[in-house]
JSON list of C-alpha atoms in Angstrom, two decimals:
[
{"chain": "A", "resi": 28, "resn": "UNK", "atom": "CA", "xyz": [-138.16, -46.13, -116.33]},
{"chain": "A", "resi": 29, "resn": "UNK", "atom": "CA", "xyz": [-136.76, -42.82, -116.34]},
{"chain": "A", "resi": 30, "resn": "UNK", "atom": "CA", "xyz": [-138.99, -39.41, -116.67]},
{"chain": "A", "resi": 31, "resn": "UNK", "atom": "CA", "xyz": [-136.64, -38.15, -119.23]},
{"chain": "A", "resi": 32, "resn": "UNK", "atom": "CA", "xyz": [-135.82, -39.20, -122.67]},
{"chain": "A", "resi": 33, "resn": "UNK", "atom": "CA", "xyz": [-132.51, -40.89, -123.42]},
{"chain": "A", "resi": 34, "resn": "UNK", "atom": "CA", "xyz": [-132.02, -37.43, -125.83]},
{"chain": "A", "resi": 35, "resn": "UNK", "atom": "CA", "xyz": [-132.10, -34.35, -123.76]},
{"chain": "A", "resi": 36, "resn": "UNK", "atom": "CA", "xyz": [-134.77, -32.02, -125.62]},
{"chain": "A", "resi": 37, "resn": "UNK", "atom": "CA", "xyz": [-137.19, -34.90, -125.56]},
{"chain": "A", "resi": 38, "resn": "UNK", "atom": "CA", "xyz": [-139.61, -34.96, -122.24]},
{"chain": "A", "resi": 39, "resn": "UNK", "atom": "CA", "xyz": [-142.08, -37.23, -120.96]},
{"chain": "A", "resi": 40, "resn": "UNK", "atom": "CA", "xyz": [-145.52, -37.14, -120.12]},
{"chain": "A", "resi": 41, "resn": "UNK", "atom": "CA", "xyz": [-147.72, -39.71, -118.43]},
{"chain": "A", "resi": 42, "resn": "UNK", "atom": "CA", "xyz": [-151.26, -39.68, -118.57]},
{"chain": "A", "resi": 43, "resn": "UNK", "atom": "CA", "xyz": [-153.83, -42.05, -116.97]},
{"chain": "A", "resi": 44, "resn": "UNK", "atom": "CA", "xyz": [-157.25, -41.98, -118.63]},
{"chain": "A", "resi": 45, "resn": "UNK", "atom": "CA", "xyz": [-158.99, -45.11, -118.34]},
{"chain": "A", "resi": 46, "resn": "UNK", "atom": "CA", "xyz": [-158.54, -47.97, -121.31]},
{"chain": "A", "resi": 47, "resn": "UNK", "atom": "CA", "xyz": [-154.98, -46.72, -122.73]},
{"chain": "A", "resi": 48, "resn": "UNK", "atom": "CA", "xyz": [-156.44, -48.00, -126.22]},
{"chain": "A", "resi": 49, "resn": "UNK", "atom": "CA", "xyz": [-158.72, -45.21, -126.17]},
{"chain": "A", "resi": 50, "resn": "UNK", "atom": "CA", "xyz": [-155.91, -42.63, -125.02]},
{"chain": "A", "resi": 51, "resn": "UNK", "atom": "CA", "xyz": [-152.83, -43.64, -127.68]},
{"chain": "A", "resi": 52, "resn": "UNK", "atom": "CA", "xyz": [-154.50, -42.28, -130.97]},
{"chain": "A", "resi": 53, "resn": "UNK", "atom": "CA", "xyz": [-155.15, -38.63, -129.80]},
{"chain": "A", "resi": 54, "resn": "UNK", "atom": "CA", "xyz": [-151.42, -37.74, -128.75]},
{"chain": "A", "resi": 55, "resn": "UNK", "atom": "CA", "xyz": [-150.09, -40.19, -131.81]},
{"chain": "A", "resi": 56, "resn": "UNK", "atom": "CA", "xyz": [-151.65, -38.00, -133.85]},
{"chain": "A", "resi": 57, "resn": "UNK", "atom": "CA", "xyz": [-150.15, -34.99, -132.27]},
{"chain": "A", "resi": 58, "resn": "UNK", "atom": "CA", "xyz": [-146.96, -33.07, -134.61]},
{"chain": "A", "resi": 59, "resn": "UNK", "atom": "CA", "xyz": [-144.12, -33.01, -131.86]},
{"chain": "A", "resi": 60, "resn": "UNK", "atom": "CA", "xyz": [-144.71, -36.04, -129.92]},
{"chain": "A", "resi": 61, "resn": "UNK", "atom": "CA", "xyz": [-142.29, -39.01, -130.38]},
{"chain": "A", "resi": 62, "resn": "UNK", "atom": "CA", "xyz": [-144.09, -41.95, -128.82]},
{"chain": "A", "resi": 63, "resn": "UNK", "atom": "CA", "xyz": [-146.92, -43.31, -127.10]},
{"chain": "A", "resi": 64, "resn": "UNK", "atom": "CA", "xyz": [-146.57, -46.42, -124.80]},
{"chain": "A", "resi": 65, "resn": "UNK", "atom": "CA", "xyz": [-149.30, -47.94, -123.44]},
{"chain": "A", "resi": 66, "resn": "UNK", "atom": "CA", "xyz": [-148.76, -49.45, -119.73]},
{"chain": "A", "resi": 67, "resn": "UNK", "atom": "CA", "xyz": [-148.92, -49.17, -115.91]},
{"chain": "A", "resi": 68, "resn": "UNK", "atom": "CA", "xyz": [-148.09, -46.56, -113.31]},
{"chain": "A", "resi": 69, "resn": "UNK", "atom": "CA", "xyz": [-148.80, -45.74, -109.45]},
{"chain": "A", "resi": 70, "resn": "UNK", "atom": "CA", "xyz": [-149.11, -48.96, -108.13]},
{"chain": "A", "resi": 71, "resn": "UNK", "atom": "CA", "xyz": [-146.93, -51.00, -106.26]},
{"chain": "A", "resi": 72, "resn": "UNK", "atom": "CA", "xyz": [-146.38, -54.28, -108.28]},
{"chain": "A", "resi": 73, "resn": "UNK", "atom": "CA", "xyz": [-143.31, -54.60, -110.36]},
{"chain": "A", "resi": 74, "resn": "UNK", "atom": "CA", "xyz": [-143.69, -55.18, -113.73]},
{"chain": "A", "resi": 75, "resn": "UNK", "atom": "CA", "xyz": [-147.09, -56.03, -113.27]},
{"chain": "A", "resi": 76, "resn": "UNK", "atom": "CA", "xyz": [-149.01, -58.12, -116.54]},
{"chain": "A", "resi": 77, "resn": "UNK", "atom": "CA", "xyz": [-152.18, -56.55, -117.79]},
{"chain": "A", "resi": 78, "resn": "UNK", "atom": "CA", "xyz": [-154.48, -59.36, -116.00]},
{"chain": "A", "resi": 79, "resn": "UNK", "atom": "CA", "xyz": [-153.67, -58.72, -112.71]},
{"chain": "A", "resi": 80, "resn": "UNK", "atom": "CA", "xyz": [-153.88, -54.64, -113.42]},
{"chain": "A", "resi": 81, "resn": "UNK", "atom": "CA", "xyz": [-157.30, -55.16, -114.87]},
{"chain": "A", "resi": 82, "resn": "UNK", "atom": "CA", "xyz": [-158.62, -57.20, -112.45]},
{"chain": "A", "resi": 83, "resn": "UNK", "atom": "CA", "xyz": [-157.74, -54.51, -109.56]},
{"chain": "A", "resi": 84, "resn": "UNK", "atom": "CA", "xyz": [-154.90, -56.29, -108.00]},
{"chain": "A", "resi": 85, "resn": "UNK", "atom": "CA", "xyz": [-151.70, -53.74, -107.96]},
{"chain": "A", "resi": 86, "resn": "UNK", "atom": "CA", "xyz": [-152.79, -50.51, -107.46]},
{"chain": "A", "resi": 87, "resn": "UNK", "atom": "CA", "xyz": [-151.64, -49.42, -110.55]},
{"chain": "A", "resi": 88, "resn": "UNK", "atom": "CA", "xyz": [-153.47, -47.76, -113.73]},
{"chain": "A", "resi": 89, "resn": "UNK", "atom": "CA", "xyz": [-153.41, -48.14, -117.33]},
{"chain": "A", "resi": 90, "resn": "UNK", "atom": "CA", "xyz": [-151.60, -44.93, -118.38]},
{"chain": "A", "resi": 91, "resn": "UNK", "atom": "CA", "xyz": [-149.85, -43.90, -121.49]},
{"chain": "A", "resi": 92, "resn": "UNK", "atom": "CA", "xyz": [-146.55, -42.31, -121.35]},
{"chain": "A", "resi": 93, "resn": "UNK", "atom": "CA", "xyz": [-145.96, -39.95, -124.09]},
{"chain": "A", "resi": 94, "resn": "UNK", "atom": "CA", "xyz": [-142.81, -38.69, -125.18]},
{"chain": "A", "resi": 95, "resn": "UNK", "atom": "CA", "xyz": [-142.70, -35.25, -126.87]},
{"chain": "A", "resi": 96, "resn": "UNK", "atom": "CA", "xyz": [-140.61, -32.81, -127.93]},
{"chain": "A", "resi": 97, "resn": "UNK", "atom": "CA", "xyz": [-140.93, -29.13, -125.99]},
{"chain": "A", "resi": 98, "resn": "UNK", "atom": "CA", "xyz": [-139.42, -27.09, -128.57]},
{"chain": "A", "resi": 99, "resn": "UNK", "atom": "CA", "xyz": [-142.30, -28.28, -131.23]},
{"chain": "A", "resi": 100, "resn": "UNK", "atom": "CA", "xyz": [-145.54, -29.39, -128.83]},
{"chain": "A", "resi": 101, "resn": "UNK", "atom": "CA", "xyz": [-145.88, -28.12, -125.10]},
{"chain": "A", "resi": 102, "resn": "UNK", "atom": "CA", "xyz": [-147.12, -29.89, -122.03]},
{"chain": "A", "resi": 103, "resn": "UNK", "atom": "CA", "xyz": [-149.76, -27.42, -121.64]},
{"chain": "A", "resi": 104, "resn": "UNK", "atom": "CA", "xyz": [-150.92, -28.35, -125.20]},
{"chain": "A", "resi": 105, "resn": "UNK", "atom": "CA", "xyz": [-150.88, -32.94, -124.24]},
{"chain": "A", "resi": 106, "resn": "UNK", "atom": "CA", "xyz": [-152.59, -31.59, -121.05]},
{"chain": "A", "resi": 107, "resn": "UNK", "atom": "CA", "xyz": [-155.47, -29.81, -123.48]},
{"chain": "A", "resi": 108, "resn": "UNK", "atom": "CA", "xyz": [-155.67, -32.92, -125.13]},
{"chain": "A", "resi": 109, "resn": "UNK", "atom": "CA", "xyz": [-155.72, -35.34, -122.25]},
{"chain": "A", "resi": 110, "resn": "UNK", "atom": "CA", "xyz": [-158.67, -33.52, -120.71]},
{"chain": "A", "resi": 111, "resn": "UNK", "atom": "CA", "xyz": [-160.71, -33.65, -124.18]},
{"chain": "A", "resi": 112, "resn": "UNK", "atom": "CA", "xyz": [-160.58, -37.45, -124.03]},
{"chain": "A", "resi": 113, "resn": "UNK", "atom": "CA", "xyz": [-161.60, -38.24, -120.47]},
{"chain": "A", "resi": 114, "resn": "UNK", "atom": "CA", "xyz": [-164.47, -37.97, -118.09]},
{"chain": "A", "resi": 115, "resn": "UNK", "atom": "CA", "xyz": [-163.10, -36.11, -115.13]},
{"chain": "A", "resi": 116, "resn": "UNK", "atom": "CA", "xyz": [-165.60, -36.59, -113.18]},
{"chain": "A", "resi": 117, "resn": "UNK", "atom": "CA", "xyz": [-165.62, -40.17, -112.77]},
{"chain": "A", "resi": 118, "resn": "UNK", "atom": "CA", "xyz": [-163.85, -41.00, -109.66]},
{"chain": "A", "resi": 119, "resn": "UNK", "atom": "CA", "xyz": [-164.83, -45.00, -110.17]},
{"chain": "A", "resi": 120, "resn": "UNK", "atom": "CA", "xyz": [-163.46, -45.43, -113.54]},
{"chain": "A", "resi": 121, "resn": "UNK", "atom": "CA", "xyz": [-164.05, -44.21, -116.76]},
{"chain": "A", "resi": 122, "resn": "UNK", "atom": "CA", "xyz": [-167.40, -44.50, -119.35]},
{"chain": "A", "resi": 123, "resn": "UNK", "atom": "CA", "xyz": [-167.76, -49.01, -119.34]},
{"chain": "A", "resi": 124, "resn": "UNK", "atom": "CA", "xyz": [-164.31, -49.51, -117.68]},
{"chain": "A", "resi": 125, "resn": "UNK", "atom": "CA", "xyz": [-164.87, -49.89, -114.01]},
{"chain": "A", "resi": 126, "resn": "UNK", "atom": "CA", "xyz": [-162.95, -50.23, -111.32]},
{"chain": "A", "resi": 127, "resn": "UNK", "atom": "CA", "xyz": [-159.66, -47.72, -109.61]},
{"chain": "A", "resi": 128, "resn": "UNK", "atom": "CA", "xyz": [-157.59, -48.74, -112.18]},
{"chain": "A", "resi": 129, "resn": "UNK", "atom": "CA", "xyz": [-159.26, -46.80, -114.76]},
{"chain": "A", "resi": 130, "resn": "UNK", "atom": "CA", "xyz": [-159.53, -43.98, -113.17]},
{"chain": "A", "resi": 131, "resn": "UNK", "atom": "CA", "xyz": [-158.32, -40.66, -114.32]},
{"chain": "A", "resi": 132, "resn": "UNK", "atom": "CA", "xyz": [-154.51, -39.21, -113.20]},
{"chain": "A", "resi": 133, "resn": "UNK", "atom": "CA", "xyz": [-151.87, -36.85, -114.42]},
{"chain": "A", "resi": 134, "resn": "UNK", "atom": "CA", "xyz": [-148.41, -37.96, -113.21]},
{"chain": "A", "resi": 135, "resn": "UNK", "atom": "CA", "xyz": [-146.21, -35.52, -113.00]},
{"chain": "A", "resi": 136, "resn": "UNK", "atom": "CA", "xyz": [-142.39, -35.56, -114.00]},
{"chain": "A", "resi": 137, "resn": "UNK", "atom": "CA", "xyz": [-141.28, -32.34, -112.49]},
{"chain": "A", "resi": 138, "resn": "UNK", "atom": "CA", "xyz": [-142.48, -29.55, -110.89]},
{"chain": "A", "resi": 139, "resn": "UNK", "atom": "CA", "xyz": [-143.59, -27.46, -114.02]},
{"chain": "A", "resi": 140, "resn": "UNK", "atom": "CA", "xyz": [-145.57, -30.45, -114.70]},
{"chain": "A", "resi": 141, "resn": "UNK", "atom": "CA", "xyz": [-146.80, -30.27, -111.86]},
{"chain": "A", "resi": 142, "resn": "UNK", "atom": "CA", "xyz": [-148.09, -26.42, -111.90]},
{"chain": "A", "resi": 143, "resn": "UNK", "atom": "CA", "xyz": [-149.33, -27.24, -115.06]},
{"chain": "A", "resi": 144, "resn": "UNK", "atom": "CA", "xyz": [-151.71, -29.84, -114.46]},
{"chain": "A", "resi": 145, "resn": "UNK", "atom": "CA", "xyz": [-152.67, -28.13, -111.04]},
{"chain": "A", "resi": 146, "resn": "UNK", "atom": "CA", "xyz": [-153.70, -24.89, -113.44]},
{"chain": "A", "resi": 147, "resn": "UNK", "atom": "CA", "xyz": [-155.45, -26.80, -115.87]},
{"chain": "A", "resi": 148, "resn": "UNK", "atom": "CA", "xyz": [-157.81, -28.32, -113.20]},
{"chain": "A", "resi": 149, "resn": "UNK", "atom": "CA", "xyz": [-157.99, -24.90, -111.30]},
{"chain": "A", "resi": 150, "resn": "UNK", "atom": "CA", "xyz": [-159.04, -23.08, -114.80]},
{"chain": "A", "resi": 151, "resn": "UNK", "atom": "CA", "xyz": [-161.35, -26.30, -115.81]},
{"chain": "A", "resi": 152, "resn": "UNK", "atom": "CA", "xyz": [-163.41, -25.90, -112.67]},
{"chain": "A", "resi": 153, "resn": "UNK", "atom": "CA", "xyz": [-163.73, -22.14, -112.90]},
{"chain": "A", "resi": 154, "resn": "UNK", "atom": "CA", "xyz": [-164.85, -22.42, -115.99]},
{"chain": "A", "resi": 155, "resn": "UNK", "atom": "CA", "xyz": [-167.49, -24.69, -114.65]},
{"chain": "A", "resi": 156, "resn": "UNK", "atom": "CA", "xyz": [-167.77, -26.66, -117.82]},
{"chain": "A", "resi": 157, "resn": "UNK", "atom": "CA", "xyz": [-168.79, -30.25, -115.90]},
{"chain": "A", "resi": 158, "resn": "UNK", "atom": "CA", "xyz": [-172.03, -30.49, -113.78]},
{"chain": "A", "resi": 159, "resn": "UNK", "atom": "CA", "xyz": [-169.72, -32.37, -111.43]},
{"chain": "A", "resi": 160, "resn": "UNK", "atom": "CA", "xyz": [-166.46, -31.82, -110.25]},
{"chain": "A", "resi": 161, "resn": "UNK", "atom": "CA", "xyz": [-163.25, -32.67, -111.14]},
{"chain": "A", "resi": 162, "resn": "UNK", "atom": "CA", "xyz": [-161.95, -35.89, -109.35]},
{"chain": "A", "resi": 163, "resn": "UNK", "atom": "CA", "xyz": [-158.52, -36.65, -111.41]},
{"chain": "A", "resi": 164, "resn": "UNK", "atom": "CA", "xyz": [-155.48, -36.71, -109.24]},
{"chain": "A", "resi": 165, "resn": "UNK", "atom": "CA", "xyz": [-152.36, -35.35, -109.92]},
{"chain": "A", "resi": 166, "resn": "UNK", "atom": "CA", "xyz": [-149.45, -37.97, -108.42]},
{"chain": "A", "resi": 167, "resn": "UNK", "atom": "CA", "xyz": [-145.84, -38.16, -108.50]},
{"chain": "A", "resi": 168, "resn": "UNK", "atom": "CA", "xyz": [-144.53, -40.38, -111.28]},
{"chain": "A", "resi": 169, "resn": "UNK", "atom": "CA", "xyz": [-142.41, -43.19, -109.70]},
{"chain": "A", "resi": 170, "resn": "UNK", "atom": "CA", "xyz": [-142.85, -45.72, -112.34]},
{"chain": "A", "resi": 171, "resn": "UNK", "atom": "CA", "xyz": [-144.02, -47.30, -115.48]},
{"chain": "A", "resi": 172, "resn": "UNK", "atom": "CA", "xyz": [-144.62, -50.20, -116.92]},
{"chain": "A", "resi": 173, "resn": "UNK", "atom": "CA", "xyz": [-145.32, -50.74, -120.32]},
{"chain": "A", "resi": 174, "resn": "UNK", "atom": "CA", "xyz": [-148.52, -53.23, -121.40]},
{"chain": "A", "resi": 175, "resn": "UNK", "atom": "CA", "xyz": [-147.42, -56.32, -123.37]},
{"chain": "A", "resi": 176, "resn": "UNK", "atom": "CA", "xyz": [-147.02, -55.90, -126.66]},
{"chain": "A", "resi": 177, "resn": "UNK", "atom": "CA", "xyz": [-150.42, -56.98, -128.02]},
{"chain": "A", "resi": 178, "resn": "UNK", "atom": "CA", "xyz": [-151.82, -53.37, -126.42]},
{"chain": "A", "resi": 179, "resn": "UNK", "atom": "CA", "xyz": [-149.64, -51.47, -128.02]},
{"chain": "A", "resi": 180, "resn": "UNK", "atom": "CA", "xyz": [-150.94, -49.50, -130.55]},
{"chain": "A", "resi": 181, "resn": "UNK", "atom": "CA", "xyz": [-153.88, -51.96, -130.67]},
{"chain": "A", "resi": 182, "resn": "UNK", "atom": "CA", "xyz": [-156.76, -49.51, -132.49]},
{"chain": "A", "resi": 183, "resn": "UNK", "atom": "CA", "xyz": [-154.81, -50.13, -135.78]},
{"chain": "A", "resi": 184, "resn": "UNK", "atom": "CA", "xyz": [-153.31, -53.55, -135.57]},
{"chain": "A", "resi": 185, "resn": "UNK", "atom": "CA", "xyz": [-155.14, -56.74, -137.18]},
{"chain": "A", "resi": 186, "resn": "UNK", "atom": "CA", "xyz": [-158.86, -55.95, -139.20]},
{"chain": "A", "resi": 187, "resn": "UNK", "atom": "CA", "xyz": [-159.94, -58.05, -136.26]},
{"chain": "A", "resi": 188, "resn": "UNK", "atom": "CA", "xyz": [-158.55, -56.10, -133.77]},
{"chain": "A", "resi": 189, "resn": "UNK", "atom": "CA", "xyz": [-159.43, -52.69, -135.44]},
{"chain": "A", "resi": 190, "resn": "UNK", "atom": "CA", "xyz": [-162.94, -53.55, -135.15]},
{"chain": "A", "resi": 191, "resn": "UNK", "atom": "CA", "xyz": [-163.23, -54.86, -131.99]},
{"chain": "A", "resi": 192, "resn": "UNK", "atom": "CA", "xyz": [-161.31, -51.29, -131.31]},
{"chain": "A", "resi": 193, "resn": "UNK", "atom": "CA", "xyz": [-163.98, -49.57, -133.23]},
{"chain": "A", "resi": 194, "resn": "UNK", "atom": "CA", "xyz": [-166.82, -51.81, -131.20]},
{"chain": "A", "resi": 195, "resn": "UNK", "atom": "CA", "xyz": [-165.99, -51.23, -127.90]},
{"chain": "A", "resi": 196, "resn": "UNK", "atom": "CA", "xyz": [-164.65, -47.34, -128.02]},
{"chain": "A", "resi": 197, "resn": "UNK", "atom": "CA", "xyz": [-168.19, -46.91, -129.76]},
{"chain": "A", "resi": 198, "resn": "UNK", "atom": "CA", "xyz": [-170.48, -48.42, -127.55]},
{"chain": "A", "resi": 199, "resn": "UNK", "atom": "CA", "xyz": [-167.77, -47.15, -124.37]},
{"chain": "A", "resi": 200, "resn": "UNK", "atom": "CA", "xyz": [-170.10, -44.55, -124.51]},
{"chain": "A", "resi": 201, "resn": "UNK", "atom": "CA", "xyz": [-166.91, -42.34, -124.34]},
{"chain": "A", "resi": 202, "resn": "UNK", "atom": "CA", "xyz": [-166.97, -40.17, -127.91]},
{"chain": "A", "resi": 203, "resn": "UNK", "atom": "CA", "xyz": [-170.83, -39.22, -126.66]},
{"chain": "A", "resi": 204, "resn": "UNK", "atom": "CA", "xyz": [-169.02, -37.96, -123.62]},
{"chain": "A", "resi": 205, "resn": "UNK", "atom": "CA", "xyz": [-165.97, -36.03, -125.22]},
{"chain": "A", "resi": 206, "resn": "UNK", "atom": "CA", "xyz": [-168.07, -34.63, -128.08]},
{"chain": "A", "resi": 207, "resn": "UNK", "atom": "CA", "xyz": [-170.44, -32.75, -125.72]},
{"chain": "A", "resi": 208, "resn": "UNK", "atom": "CA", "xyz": [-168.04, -31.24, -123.92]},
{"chain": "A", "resi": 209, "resn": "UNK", "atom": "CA", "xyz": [-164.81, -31.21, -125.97]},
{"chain": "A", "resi": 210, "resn": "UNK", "atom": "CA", "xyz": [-165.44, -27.49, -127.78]},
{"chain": "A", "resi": 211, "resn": "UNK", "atom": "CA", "xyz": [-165.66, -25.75, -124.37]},
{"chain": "A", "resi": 212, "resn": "UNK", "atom": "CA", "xyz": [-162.66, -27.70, -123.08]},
{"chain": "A", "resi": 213, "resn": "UNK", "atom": "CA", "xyz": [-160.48, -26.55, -125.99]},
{"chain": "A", "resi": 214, "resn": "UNK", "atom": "CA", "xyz": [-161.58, -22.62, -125.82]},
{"chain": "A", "resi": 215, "resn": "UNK", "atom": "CA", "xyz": [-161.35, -22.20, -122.11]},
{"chain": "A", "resi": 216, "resn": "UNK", "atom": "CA", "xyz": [-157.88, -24.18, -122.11]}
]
């Protein structure tokens, strides 16, 4: 569980953002980016299951670690997109997923990451876009571990599973959230 790609121009980024179901399809979509893995990061379980994450019991949060390529898509431009699908102002959660392991996080990999995220928050609160402010933490990445397999890429598995997807990202309340805001997000970063 490495922060760099077994191929040296590949990088990784790991993003926390409450239900990873909600967070794979906007950086799978994304030209440059490899892979999206849905899993765990910043607690202090190893190899924890997805029960005892959800039910508060590690420390850790659901994340997704996204590997990219710099030369084609840039870390500013995954950090753009992570902050157009979250509520960052939610320190207890995020939209119907309570509880500290939904809450919001950028884990950094190295320190440009790290400046990075730190000037994305610093620009997002001067630009005052949220009536509240900004509670997502910026950590060290130590580790991650990915879901079990059933979460990964779960919004387009089964027609069963593709609409409970569809069910519970729509009544998450979450779209409402990002589609009021996500137009300001995207000009001022």
């Amino acid at each position: 569980f490495c922060s760099e790609s077994s191929s040296t121009n590949l990088k990784i980024a790991t993003f926390a953002g409450g239900c990873f179901w909600c967070m794979e399809p906007p950086f799978e979509k994304l030209n440059g980016v490899e892979s999206v893995v849905s899993g765990f990061s910043g607690g202090i379980k190893i190899n924890p299951k997805y029960k005892d994450v959800a039910q508060g019991r590690t420390k850790h949060l659901e994340v997704v670690q996204v590997t990219f390529n710099p030369s084609i898509i840039t870390y500013k431009k995954l950090l753009k997109v992570f902050w157009m699908n979250i509520d960052p102002t939610d320190i207890n959660g995020q939209f119907v997923d309570r509880g500290s392991q939904y809450s919001t996080a950028i884990f950094f990999h190295d320190q440009k990451q790290k400046q990075a995220a730190i000037n994305s928050v610093k620009t997002l609160t001067k630009l005052s876009i949220f009536p509240k402010p900004i509670v997502t933490k910026i950590r060290e990445f130590k580790s991650f571990y990915p879901a079990e397999e059933y979460h990964q890429d779960f919004y387009k598995k089964s027609i069963i599973t593709k609409t409970k997807y569809k069910y519970y990202r729509n009544a998450s309340g979450r779209d409402k959230f990002i589609n009021k805001y996500k137009k300001r997000i995207s000009k001022g970063l």
